[in-house]
PDB file of C-alpha atoms in Angstrom:
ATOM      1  CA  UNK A   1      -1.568   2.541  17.730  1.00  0.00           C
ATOM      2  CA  UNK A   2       1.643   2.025  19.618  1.00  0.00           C
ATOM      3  CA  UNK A   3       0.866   3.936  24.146  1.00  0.00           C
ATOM      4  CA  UNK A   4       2.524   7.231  24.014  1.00  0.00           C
ATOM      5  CA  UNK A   5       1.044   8.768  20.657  1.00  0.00           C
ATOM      6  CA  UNK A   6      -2.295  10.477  20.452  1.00  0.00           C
ATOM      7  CA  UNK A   7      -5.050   8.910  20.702  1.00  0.00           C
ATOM      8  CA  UNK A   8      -3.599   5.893  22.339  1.00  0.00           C
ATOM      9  CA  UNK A   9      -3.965   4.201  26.165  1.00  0.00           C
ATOM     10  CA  UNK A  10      -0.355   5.436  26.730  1.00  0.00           C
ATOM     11  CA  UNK A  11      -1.153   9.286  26.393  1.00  0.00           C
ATOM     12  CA  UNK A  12      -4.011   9.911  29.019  1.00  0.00           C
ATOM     13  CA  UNK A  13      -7.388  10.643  28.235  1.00  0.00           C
ATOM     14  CA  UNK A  14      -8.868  10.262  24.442  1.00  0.00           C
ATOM     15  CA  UNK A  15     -11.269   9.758  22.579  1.00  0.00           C
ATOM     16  CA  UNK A  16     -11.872   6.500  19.991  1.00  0.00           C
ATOM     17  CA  UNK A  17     -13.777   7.305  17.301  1.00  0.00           C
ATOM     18  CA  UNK A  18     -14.813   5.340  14.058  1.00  0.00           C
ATOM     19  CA  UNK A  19     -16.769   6.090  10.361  1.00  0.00           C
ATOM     20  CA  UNK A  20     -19.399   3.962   9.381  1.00  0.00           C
ATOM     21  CA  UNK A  21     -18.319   2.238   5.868  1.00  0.00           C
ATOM     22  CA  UNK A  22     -19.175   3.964   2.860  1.00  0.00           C
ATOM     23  CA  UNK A  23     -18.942   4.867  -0.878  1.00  0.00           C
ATOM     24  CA  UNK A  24     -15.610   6.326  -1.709  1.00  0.00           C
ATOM     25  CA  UNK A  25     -15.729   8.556  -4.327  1.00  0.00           C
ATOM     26  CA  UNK A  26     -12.040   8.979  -5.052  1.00  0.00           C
ATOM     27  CA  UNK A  27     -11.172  12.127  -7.504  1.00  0.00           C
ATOM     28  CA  UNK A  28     -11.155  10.766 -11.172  1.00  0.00           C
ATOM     29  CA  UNK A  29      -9.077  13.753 -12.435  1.00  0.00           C
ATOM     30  CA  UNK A  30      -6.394  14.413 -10.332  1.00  0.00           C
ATOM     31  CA  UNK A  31      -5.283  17.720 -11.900  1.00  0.00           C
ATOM     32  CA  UNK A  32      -8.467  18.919 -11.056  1.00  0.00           C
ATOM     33  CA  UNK A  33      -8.423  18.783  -7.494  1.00  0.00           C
ATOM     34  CA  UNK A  34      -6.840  22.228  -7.246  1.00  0.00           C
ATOM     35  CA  UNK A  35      -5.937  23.272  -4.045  1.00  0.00           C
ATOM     36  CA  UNK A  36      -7.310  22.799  -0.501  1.00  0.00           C
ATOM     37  CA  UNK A  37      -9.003  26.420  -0.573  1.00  0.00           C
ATOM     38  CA  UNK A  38     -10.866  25.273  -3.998  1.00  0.00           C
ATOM     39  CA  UNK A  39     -12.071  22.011  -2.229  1.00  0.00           C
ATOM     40  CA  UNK A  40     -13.445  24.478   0.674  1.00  0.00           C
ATOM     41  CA  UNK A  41     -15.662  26.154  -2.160  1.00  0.00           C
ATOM     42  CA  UNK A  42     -17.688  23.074  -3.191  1.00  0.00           C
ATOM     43  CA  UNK A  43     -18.794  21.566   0.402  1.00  0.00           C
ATOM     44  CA  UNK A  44     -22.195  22.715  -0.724  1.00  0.00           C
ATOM     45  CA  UNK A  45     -22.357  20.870  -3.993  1.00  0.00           C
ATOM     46  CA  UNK A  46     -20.062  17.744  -2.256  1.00  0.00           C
ATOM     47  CA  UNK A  47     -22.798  17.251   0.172  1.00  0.00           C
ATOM     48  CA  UNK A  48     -25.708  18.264  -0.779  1.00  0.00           C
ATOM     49  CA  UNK A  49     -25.588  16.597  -4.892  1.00  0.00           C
ATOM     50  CA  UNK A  50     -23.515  13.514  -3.783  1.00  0.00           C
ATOM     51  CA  UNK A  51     -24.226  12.915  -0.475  1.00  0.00           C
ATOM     52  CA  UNK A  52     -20.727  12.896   0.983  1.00  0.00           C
ATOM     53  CA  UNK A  53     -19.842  13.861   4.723  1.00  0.00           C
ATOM     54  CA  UNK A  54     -16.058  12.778   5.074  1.00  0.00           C
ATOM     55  CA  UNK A  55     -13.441  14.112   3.134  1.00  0.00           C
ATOM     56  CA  UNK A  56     -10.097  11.493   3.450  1.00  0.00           C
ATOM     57  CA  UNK A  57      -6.701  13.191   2.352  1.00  0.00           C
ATOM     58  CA  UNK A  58      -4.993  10.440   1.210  1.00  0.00           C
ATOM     59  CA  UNK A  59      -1.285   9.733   0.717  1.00  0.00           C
ATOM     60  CA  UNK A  60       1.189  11.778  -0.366  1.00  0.00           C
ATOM     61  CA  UNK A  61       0.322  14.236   2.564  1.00  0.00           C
ATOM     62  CA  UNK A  62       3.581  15.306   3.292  1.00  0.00           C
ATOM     63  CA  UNK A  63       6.524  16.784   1.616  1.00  0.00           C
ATOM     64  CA  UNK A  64       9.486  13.932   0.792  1.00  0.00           C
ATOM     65  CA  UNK A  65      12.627  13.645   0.129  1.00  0.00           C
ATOM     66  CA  UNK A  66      13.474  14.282  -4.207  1.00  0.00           C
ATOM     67  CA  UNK A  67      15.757  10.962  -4.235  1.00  0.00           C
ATOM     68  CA  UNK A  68      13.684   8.782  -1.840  1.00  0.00           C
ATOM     69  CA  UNK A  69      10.010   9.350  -1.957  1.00  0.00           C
ATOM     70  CA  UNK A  70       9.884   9.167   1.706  1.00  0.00           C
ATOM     71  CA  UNK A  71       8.581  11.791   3.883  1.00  0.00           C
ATOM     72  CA  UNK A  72      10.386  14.555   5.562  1.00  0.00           C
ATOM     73  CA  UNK A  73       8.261  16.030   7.939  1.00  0.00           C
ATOM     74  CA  UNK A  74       5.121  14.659   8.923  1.00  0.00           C
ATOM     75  CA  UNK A  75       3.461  17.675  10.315  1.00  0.00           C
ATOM     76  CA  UNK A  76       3.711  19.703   7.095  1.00  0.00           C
ATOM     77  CA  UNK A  77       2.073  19.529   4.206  1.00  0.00           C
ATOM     78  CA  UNK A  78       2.807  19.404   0.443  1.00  0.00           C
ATOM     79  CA  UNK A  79       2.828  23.081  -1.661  1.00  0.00           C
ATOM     80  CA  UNK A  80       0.409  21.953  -4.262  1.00  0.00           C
ATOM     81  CA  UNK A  81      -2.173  20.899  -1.837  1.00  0.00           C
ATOM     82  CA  UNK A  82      -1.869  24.520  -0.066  1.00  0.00           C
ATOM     83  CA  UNK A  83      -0.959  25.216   3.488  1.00  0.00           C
ATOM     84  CA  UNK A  84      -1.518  24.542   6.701  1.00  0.00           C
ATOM     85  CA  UNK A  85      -3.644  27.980   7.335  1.00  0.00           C
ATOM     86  CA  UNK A  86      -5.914  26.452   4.526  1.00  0.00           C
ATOM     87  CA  UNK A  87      -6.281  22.780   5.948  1.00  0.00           C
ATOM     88  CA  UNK A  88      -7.561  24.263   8.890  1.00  0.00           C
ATOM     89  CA  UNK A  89     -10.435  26.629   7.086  1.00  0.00           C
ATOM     90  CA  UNK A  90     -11.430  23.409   5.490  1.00  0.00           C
ATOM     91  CA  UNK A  91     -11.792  21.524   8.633  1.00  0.00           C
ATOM     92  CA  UNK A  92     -13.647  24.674  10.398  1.00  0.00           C
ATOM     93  CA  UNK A  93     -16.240  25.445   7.272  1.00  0.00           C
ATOM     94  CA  UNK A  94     -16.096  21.660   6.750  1.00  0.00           C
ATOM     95  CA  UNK A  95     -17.355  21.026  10.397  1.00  0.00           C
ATOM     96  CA  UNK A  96     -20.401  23.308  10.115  1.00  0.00           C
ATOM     97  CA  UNK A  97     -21.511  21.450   7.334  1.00  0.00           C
ATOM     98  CA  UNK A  98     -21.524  18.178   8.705  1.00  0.00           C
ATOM     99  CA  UNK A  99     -17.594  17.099   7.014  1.00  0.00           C
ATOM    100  CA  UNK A 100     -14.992  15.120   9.202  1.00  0.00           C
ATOM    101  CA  UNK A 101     -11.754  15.734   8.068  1.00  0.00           C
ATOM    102  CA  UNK A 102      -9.556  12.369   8.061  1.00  0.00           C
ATOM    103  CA  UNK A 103      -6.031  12.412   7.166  1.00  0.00           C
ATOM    104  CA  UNK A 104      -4.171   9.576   5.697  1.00  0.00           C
ATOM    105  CA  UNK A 105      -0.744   8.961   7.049  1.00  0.00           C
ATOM    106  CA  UNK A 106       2.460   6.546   7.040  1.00  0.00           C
ATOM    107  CA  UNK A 107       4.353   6.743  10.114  1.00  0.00           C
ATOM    108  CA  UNK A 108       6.336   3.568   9.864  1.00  0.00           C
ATOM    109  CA  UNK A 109       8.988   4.993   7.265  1.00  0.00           C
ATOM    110  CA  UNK A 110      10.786   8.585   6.579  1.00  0.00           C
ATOM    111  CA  UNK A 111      13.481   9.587   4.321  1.00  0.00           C
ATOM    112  CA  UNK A 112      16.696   8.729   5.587  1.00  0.00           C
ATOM    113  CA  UNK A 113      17.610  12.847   6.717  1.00  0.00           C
ATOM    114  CA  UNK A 114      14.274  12.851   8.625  1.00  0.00           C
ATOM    115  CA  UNK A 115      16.984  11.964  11.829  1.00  0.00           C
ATOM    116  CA  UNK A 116      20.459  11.696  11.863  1.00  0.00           C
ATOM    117  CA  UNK A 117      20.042   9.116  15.456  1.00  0.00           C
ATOM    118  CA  UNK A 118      20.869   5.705  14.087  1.00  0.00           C
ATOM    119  CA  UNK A 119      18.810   4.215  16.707  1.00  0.00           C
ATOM    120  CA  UNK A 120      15.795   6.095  15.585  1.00  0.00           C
ATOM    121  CA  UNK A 121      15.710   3.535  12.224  1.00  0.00           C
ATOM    122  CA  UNK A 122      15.336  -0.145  12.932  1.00  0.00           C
ATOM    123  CA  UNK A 123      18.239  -2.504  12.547  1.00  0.00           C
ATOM    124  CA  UNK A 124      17.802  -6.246  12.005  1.00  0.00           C
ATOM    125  CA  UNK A 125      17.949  -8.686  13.913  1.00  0.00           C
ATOM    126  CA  UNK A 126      16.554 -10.989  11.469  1.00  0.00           C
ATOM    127  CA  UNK A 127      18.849 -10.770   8.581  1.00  0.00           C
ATOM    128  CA  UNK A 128      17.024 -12.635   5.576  1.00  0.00           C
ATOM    129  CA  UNK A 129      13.645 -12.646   6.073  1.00  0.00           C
ATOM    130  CA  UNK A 130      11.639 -12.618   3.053  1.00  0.00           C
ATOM    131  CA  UNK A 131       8.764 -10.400   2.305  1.00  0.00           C
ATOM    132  CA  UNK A 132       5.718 -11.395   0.902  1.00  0.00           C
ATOM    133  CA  UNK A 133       6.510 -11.107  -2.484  1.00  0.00           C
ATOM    134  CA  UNK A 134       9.893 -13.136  -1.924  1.00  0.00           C
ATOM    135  CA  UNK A 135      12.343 -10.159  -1.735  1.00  0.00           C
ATOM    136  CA  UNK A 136      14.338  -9.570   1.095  1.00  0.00           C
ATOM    137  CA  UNK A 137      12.428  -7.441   3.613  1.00  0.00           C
ATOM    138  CA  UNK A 138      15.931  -6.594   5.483  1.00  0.00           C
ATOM    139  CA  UNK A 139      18.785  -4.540   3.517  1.00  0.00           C
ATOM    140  CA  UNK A 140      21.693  -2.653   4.513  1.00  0.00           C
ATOM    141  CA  UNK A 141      20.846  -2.890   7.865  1.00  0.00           C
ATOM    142  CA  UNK A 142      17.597  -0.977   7.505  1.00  0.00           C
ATOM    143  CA  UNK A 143      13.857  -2.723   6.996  1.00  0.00           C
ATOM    144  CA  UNK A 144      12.012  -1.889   3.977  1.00  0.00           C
ATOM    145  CA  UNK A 145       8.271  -1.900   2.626  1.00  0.00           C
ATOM    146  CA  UNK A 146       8.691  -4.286  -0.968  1.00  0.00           C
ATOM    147  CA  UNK A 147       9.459  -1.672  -3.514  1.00  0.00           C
ATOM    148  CA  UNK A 148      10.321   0.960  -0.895  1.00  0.00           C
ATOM    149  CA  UNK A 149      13.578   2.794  -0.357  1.00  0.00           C
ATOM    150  CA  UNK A 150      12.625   4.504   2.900  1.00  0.00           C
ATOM    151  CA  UNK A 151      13.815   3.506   5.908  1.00  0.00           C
ATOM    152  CA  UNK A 152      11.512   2.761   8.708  1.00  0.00           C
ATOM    153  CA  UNK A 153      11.220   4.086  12.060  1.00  0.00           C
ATOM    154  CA  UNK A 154      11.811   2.840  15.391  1.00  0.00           C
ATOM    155  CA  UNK A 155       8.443   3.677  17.116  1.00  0.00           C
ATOM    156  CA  UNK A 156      10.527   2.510  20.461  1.00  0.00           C
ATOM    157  CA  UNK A 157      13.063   5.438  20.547  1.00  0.00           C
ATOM    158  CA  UNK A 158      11.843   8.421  22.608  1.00  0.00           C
ATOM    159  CA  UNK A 159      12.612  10.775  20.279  1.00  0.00           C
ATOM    160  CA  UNK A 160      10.684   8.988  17.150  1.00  0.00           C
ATOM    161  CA  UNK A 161       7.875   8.618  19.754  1.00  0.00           C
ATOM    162  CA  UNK A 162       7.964  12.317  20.897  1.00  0.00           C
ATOM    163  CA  UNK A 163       8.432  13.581  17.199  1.00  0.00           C
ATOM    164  CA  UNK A 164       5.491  11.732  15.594  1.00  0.00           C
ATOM    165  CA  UNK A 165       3.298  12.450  18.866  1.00  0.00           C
ATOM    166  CA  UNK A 166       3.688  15.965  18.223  1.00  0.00           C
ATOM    167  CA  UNK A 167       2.960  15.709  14.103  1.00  0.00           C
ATOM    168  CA  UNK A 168      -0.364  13.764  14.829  1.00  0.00           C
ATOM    169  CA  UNK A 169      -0.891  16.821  17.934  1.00  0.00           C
ATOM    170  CA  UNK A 170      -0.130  19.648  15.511  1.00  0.00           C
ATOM    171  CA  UNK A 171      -2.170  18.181  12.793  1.00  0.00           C
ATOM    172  CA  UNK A 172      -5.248  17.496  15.462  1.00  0.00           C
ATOM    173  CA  UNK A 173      -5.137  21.168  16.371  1.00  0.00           C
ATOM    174  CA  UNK A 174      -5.448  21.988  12.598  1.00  0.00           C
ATOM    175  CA  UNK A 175      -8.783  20.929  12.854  1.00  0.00           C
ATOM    176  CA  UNK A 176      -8.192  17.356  11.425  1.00  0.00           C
ATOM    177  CA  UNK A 177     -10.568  14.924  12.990  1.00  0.00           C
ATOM    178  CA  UNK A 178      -8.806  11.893  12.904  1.00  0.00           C
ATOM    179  CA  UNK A 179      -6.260   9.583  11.016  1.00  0.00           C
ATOM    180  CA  UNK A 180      -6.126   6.878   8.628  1.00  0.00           C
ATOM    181  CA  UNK A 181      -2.669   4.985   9.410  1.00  0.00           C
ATOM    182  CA  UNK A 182      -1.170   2.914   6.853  1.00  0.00           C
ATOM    183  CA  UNK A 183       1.617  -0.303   7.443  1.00  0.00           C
ATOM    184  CA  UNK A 184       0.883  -0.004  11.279  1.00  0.00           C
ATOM    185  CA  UNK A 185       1.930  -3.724  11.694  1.00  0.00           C
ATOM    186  CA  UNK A 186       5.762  -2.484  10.603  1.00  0.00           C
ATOM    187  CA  UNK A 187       5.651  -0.051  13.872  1.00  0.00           C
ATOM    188  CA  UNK A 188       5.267  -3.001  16.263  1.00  0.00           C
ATOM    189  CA  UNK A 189       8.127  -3.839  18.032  1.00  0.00           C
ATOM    190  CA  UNK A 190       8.651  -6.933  16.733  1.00  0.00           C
ATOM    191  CA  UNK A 191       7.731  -7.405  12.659  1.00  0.00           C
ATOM    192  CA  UNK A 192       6.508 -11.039  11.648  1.00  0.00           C
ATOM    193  CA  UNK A 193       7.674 -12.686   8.797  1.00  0.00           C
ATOM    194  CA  UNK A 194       4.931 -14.544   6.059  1.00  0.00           C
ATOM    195  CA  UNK A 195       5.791 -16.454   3.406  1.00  0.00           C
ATOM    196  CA  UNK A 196       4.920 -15.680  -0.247  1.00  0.00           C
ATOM    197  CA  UNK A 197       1.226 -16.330  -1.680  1.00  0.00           C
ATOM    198  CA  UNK A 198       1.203 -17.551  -4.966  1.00  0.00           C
ATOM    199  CA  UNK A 199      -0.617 -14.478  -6.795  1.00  0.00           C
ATOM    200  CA  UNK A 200      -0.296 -11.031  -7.397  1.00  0.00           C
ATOM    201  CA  UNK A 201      -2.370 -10.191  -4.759  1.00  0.00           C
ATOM    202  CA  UNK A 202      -0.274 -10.486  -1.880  1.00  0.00           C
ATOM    203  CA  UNK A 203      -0.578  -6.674  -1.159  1.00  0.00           C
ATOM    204  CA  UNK A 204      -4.372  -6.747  -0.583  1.00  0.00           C
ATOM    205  CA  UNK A 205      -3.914  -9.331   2.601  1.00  0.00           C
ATOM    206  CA  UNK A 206      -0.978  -7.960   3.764  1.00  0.00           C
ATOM    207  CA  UNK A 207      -1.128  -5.576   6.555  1.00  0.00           C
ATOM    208  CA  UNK A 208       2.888  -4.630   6.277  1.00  0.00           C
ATOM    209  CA  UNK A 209       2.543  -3.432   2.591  1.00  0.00           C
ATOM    210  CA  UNK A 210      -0.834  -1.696   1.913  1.00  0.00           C
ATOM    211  CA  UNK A 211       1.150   1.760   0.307  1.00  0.00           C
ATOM    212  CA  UNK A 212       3.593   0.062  -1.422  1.00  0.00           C
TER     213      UNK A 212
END
């Protein structure tokens, strides 16, 4: 995690914490997730009949942009899943049960209004490098995930750095317990190149494209 978020040497005292590995019994119906609130009603049943203990909330956390896709605000949340009052009464009756609530984020990219400071998006300085699966991984100036129209941040700016901080600050004093980042390679400050693998696969060894 890049000093100066949460969580990381750069931000004074914290705590590291890790999950064993585990089943992951992902939702097979989607449309019958509900809400946030219904989840709250089943902890009994969730760990009691199949054993679970962790609840991840996986992508598509936080409300985008209707052209891009890309997130514009990465310390709210999206309407269908509910709101941020009922996050936090999951994490609370989750915790007496024995539940860790983990969010799933991506704080490389946003949608392009997320900041109107150019230097809070990276610019090039490698025009033409190729992604893994041969495209261009530099357009218009901006970098982009393969099949991605967002443009990613620039985790060195002070004001990306003090924005996120306080999203991943907000969200910890929700009552989530920790975070699951995605495409943390692309908020280095220097992104390596690698050439393409001949299969379809290249997403599954890549570390820069694993939400794509």
């Amino acid at each position: 995690m890049p000093p100066g978020l949460p969580g990381s040497s750069g931000s004074g005292p914290s705590t590291a914490c890790s999950w064993p590995h585990s089943p992951l019994q992902p939702n097979s119906d989607p449309s019958a997730v509900g809400s946030l609130a219904g989840l709250a009603n089943r902890l009994a049943y969730l760990r009691d009949t199949l054993g679970m203990s962790n609840f991840l909330i996986g992508g598509g956390v936080n409300p985008v942009g209707p052209a891009s896709g890309c997130p514009t605000d990465f310390a709210a949340i999206r309407p269908p899943l509910g709101r941020l009052s009922d996050l936090s009464a999951l994490a609370k009756k989750g915790r007496k049960k024995g539940f860790n609530l983990i969010l799933e984020l991506d704080l490389s990219q946003a949608d392009p209004a997320w900041s109107d400071k150019p230097d809070d998006f990276i610019k090039s300085p490698w025009p033409g490098k190729s992604s893994r699966d041969s495209k261009l991984a530099w357009s218009n100036e901006q970098l982009h995930l393969p099949r991605s129209t967002c443009n990613s941040l620039n985790v060195s700016s002070p004001s990306v750095r003090s924005r996120l901080g306080a999203a991943l600050t907000a969200w910890l004093d929700a009552g989530v317990s920790g975070f699951l980042l995605n495409n943390v390679a692309f908020m280095a400050p220097t992104v390596a190149d690698s050439p393409p693998i001949p299969n379809s696969d290249w997403f599954a060894s890549d570390p820069r494209a694993s939400s794509v």
